[in-house]
Amino acid sequence: MAGRVCRWLSAELVAAYGRAALMVDDGNAVAVGVYERIGYRRRRVMAAHVAGHGG
C-alpha cells in the first residue's frame, strides 16, 4: 500500500511542480526500498538541527 500511495503522490507533485523529492534516514531500510522501487534515486545531503531554534 505504501508504494501505491507514494507513487500516486509523487506523480501528482511532478505534474504540478515538475519534480518531487523527499528525505529519509539511512536506517529506514523499508522506506528506502519503497522509494527506490517507485523510481526515486538516493542523493546524499547534509542536515542539522540546532536545539532551541525553530522547532
PDB file of N, CA and C in Angstrom:
ATOM      1  N   MET A   1       0.821  -1.184   0.000  1.00  0.00           N
ATOM      2  CA  MET A   1       0.000   0.000   0.000  1.00  0.00           C
ATOM      3  C   MET A   1       0.877   1.264   0.000  1.00  0.00           C
ATOM      4  N   ALA A   2       1.972   1.236   0.747  1.00  0.00           N
ATOM      5  CA  ALA A   2       2.839   2.412   0.822  1.00  0.00           C
ATOM      6  C   ALA A   2       3.360   2.800  -0.554  1.00  0.00           C
ATOM      7  N   GLY A   3       3.735   1.807  -1.333  1.00  0.00           N
ATOM      8  CA  GLY A   3       4.239   2.075  -2.683  1.00  0.00           C
ATOM      9  C   GLY A   3       3.193   2.743  -3.556  1.00  0.00           C
ATOM     10  N   ARG A   4       1.962   2.278  -3.477  1.00  0.00           N
ATOM     11  CA  ARG A   4       0.883   2.860  -4.278  1.00  0.00           C
ATOM     12  C   ARG A   4       0.622   4.308  -3.908  1.00  0.00           C
ATOM     13  N   VAL A   5       0.566   4.584  -2.609  1.00  0.00           N
ATOM     14  CA  VAL A   5       0.308   5.946  -2.147  1.00  0.00           C
ATOM     15  C   VAL A   5       1.456   6.866  -2.553  1.00  0.00           C
ATOM     16  N   CYS A   6       2.688   6.428  -2.322  1.00  0.00           N
ATOM     17  CA  CYS A   6       3.848   7.253  -2.663  1.00  0.00           C
ATOM     18  C   CYS A   6       3.951   7.469  -4.166  1.00  0.00           C
ATOM     19  N   ARG A   7       3.661   6.441  -4.945  1.00  0.00           N
ATOM     20  CA  ARG A   7       3.708   6.570  -6.407  1.00  0.00           C
ATOM     21  C   ARG A   7       2.680   7.601  -6.875  1.00  0.00           C
ATOM     22  N   TRP A   8       1.447   7.511  -6.353  1.00  0.00           N
ATOM     23  CA  TRP A   8       0.385   8.450  -6.736  1.00  0.00           C
ATOM     24  C   TRP A   8       0.759   9.883  -6.332  1.00  0.00           C
ATOM     25  N   LEU A   9       1.178  10.064  -5.085  1.00  0.00           N
ATOM     26  CA  LEU A   9       1.518  11.399  -4.605  1.00  0.00           C
ATOM     27  C   LEU A   9       2.689  11.980  -5.385  1.00  0.00           C
ATOM     28  N   SER A  10       3.687  11.178  -5.679  1.00  0.00           N
ATOM     29  CA  SER A  10       4.837  11.646  -6.447  1.00  0.00           C
ATOM     30  C   SER A  10       4.417  12.091  -7.839  1.00  0.00           C
ATOM     31  N   ALA A  11       3.548  11.319  -8.478  1.00  0.00           N
ATOM     32  CA  ALA A  11       3.068  11.687  -9.813  1.00  0.00           C
ATOM     33  C   ALA A  11       2.298  13.005  -9.775  1.00  0.00           C
ATOM     34  N   GLU A  12       1.495  13.201  -8.742  1.00  0.00           N
ATOM     35  CA  GLU A  12       0.752  14.459  -8.593  1.00  0.00           C
ATOM     36  C   GLU A  12       1.702  15.641  -8.402  1.00  0.00           C
ATOM     37  N   LEU A  13       2.729  15.461  -7.591  1.00  0.00           N
ATOM     38  CA  LEU A  13       3.700  16.536  -7.356  1.00  0.00           C
ATOM     39  C   LEU A  13       4.480  16.872  -8.620  1.00  0.00           C
ATOM     40  N   VAL A  14       4.903  15.851  -9.346  1.00  0.00           N
ATOM     41  CA  VAL A  14       5.634  16.086 -10.591  1.00  0.00           C
ATOM     42  C   VAL A  14       4.746  16.789 -11.603  1.00  0.00           C
ATOM     43  N   ALA A  15       3.489  16.385 -11.690  1.00  0.00           N
ATOM     44  CA  ALA A  15       2.561  17.030 -12.627  1.00  0.00           C
ATOM     45  C   ALA A  15       2.353  18.505 -12.269  1.00  0.00           C
ATOM     46  N   ALA A  16       2.287  18.797 -10.990  1.00  0.00           N
ATOM     47  CA  ALA A  16       2.017  20.167 -10.548  1.00  0.00           C
ATOM     48  C   ALA A  16       3.261  21.051 -10.524  1.00  0.00           C
ATOM     49  N   TYR A  17       4.415  20.472 -10.148  1.00  0.00           N
ATOM     50  CA  TYR A  17       5.612  21.284  -9.907  1.00  0.00           C
ATOM     51  C   TYR A  17       6.824  20.902 -10.748  1.00  0.00           C
ATOM     52  N   GLY A  18       6.720  19.823 -11.507  1.00  0.00           N
ATOM     53  CA  GLY A  18       7.831  19.420 -12.351  1.00  0.00           C
ATOM     54  C   GLY A  18       8.869  18.543 -11.682  1.00  0.00           C
ATOM     55  N   ARG A  19       8.745  18.346 -10.377  1.00  0.00           N
ATOM     56  CA  ARG A  19       9.695  17.488  -9.656  1.00  0.00           C
ATOM     57  C   ARG A  19       9.137  17.134  -8.286  1.00  0.00           C
ATOM     58  N   ALA A  20       9.740  16.156  -7.670  1.00  0.00           N
ATOM     59  CA  ALA A  20       9.380  15.758  -6.308  1.00  0.00           C
ATOM     60  C   ALA A  20      10.640  15.242  -5.624  1.00  0.00           C
ATOM     61  N   ALA A  21      10.723  15.453  -4.340  1.00  0.00           N
ATOM     62  CA  ALA A  21      11.865  14.975  -3.561  1.00  0.00           C
ATOM     63  C   ALA A  21      11.389  14.644  -2.161  1.00  0.00           C
ATOM     64  N   LEU A  22      12.180  13.875  -1.459  1.00  0.00           N
ATOM     65  CA  LEU A  22      11.861  13.561  -0.077  1.00  0.00           C
ATOM     66  C   LEU A  22      13.138  13.275   0.672  1.00  0.00           C
ATOM     67  N   MET A  23      13.037  13.221   1.983  1.00  0.00           N
ATOM     68  CA  MET A  23      14.190  12.876   2.819  1.00  0.00           C
ATOM     69  C   MET A  23      13.830  11.647   3.632  1.00  0.00           C
ATOM     70  N   VAL A  24      14.805  10.772   3.814  1.00  0.00           N
ATOM     71  CA  VAL A  24      14.610   9.561   4.618  1.00  0.00           C
ATOM     72  C   VAL A  24      15.935   9.228   5.298  1.00  0.00           C
ATOM     73  N   ASP A  25      15.848   8.754   6.524  1.00  0.00           N
ATOM     74  CA  ASP A  25      17.049   8.347   7.239  1.00  0.00           C
ATOM     75  C   ASP A  25      17.631   7.086   6.614  1.00  0.00           C
ATOM     76  N   ASP A  26      18.948   6.998   6.555  1.00  0.00           N
ATOM     77  CA  ASP A  26      19.610   5.814   6.001  1.00  0.00           C
ATOM     78  C   ASP A  26      19.176   4.536   6.700  1.00  0.00           C
ATOM     79  N   GLY A  27      18.876   4.615   7.981  1.00  0.00           N
ATOM     80  CA  GLY A  27      18.497   3.443   8.765  1.00  0.00           C
ATOM     81  C   GLY A  27      17.092   2.943   8.504  1.00  0.00           C
ATOM     82  N   ASN A  28      16.298   3.659   7.729  1.00  0.00           N
ATOM     83  CA  ASN A  28      14.928   3.261   7.444  1.00  0.00           C
ATOM     84  C   ASN A  28      14.888   2.462   6.146  1.00  0.00           C
ATOM     85  N   ALA A  29      15.377   1.229   6.228  1.00  0.00           N
ATOM     86  CA  ALA A  29      15.538   0.388   5.034  1.00  0.00           C
ATOM     87  C   ALA A  29      14.217   0.111   4.322  1.00  0.00           C
ATOM     88  N   VAL A  30      13.134  -0.036   5.063  1.00  0.00           N
ATOM     89  CA  VAL A  30      11.838  -0.315   4.439  1.00  0.00           C
ATOM     90  C   VAL A  30      11.414   0.866   3.563  1.00  0.00           C
ATOM     91  N   ALA A  31      11.502   2.082   4.098  1.00  0.00           N
ATOM     92  CA  ALA A  31      11.125   3.268   3.326  1.00  0.00           C
ATOM     93  C   ALA A  31      12.056   3.453   2.131  1.00  0.00           C
ATOM     94  N   VAL A  32      13.348   3.289   2.332  1.00  0.00           N
ATOM     95  CA  VAL A  32      14.308   3.421   1.231  1.00  0.00           C
ATOM     96  C   VAL A  32      13.946   2.443   0.118  1.00  0.00           C
ATOM     97  N   GLY A  33      13.606   1.224   0.473  1.00  0.00           N
ATOM     98  CA  GLY A  33      13.224   0.224  -0.519  1.00  0.00           C
ATOM     99  C   GLY A  33      11.984   0.632  -1.298  1.00  0.00           C
ATOM    100  N   VAL A  34      10.969   1.147  -0.599  1.00  0.00           N
ATOM    101  CA  VAL A  34       9.741   1.603  -1.268  1.00  0.00           C
ATOM    102  C   VAL A  34      10.069   2.717  -2.237  1.00  0.00           C
ATOM    103  N   TYR A  35      10.809   3.704  -1.790  1.00  0.00           N
ATOM    104  CA  TYR A  35      11.118   4.861  -2.631  1.00  0.00           C
ATOM    105  C   TYR A  35      11.947   4.464  -3.851  1.00  0.00           C
ATOM    106  N   GLU A  36      12.912   3.586  -3.663  1.00  0.00           N
ATOM    107  CA  GLU A  36      13.729   3.151  -4.801  1.00  0.00           C
ATOM    108  C   GLU A  36      12.897   2.344  -5.798  1.00  0.00           C
ATOM    109  N   ARG A  37      11.971   1.522  -5.314  1.00  0.00           N
ATOM    110  CA  ARG A  37      11.121   0.730  -6.220  1.00  0.00           C
ATOM    111  C   ARG A  37      10.215   1.609  -7.073  1.00  0.00           C
ATOM    112  N   ILE A  38       9.828   2.777  -6.561  1.00  0.00           N
ATOM    113  CA  ILE A  38       8.943   3.638  -7.357  1.00  0.00           C
ATOM    114  C   ILE A  38       9.713   4.667  -8.178  1.00  0.00           C
ATOM    115  N   GLY A  39      11.043   4.574  -8.157  1.00  0.00           N
ATOM    116  CA  GLY A  39      11.824   5.396  -9.063  1.00  0.00           C
ATOM    117  C   GLY A  39      12.692   6.481  -8.447  1.00  0.00           C
ATOM    118  N   TYR A  40      12.602   6.682  -7.144  1.00  0.00           N
ATOM    119  CA  TYR A  40      13.486   7.668  -6.523  1.00  0.00           C
ATOM    120  C   TYR A  40      14.905   7.137  -6.491  1.00  0.00           C
ATOM    121  N   ARG A  41      15.863   8.031  -6.592  1.00  0.00           N
ATOM    122  CA  ARG A  41      17.275   7.670  -6.508  1.00  0.00           C
ATOM    123  C   ARG A  41      17.894   8.445  -5.357  1.00  0.00           C
ATOM    124  N   ARG A  42      18.810   7.803  -4.676  1.00  0.00           N
ATOM    125  CA  ARG A  42      19.423   8.420  -3.490  1.00  0.00           C
ATOM    126  C   ARG A  42      20.417   9.497  -3.880  1.00  0.00           C
ATOM    127  N   ARG A  43      20.372  10.560  -3.129  1.00  0.00           N
ATOM    128  CA  ARG A  43      21.295  11.676  -3.291  1.00  0.00           C
ATOM    129  C   ARG A  43      21.641  12.142  -1.887  1.00  0.00           C
ATOM    130  N   ARG A  44      22.877  12.041  -1.534  1.00  0.00           N
ATOM    131  CA  ARG A  44      23.302  12.378  -0.171  1.00  0.00           C
ATOM    132  C   ARG A  44      23.198  13.886   0.079  1.00  0.00           C
ATOM    133  N   VAL A  45      22.649  14.235   1.223  1.00  0.00           N
ATOM    134  CA  VAL A  45      22.579  15.626   1.660  1.00  0.00           C
ATOM    135  C   VAL A  45      22.951  15.674   3.137  1.00  0.00           C
ATOM    136  N   MET A  46      23.332  16.831   3.582  1.00  0.00           N
ATOM    137  CA  MET A  46      23.634  17.038   4.992  1.00  0.00           C
ATOM    138  C   MET A  46      22.488  17.823   5.609  1.00  0.00           C
ATOM    139  N   ALA A  47      22.122  17.472   6.813  1.00  0.00           N
ATOM    140  CA  ALA A  47      21.061  18.185   7.531  1.00  0.00           C
ATOM    141  C   ALA A  47      21.466  18.320   8.985  1.00  0.00           C
ATOM    142  N   ALA A  48      21.002  19.358   9.623  1.00  0.00           N
ATOM    143  CA  ALA A  48      21.316  19.582  11.016  1.00  0.00           C
ATOM    144  C   ALA A  48      20.132  20.229  11.722  1.00  0.00           C
ATOM    145  N   HIS A  49      20.062  20.044  13.005  1.00  0.00           N
ATOM    146  CA  HIS A  49      19.047  20.690  13.833  1.00  0.00           C
ATOM    147  C   HIS A  49      19.764  21.336  15.010  1.00  0.00           C
ATOM    148  N   VAL A  50      19.506  22.605  15.204  1.00  0.00           N
ATOM    149  CA  VAL A  50      20.098  23.319  16.338  1.00  0.00           C
ATOM    150  C   VAL A  50      19.020  23.455  17.392  1.00  0.00           C
ATOM    151  N   ALA A  51      19.228  22.837  18.538  1.00  0.00           N
ATOM    152  CA  ALA A  51      18.238  22.849  19.605  1.00  0.00           C
ATOM    153  C   ALA A  51      17.878  24.283  20.002  1.00  0.00           C
ATOM    154  N   GLY A  52      16.582  24.525  20.146  1.00  0.00           N
ATOM    155  CA  GLY A  52      16.109  25.832  20.575  1.00  0.00           C
ATOM    156  C   GLY A  52      15.913  26.830  19.451  1.00  0.00           C
ATOM    157  N   HIS A  53      16.141  26.443  18.206  1.00  0.00           N
ATOM    158  CA  HIS A  53      15.993  27.355  17.076  1.00  0.00           C
ATOM    159  C   HIS A  53      15.003  26.774  16.083  1.00  0.00           C
ATOM    160  N   GLY A  54      13.789  27.286  16.097  1.00  0.00           N
ATOM    161  CA  GLY A  54      12.792  26.926  15.079  1.00  0.00           C
ATOM    162  C   GLY A  54      12.182  25.550  15.212  1.00  0.00           C
ATOM    163  N   GLY A  55      12.098  25.035  16.376  1.00  0.00           N
ATOM    164  CA  GLY A  55      11.342  23.806  16.496  1.00  0.00           C
ATOM    165  C   GLY A  55      12.013  22.720  17.160  1.00  0.00           C
TER     166      GLY A  55
END
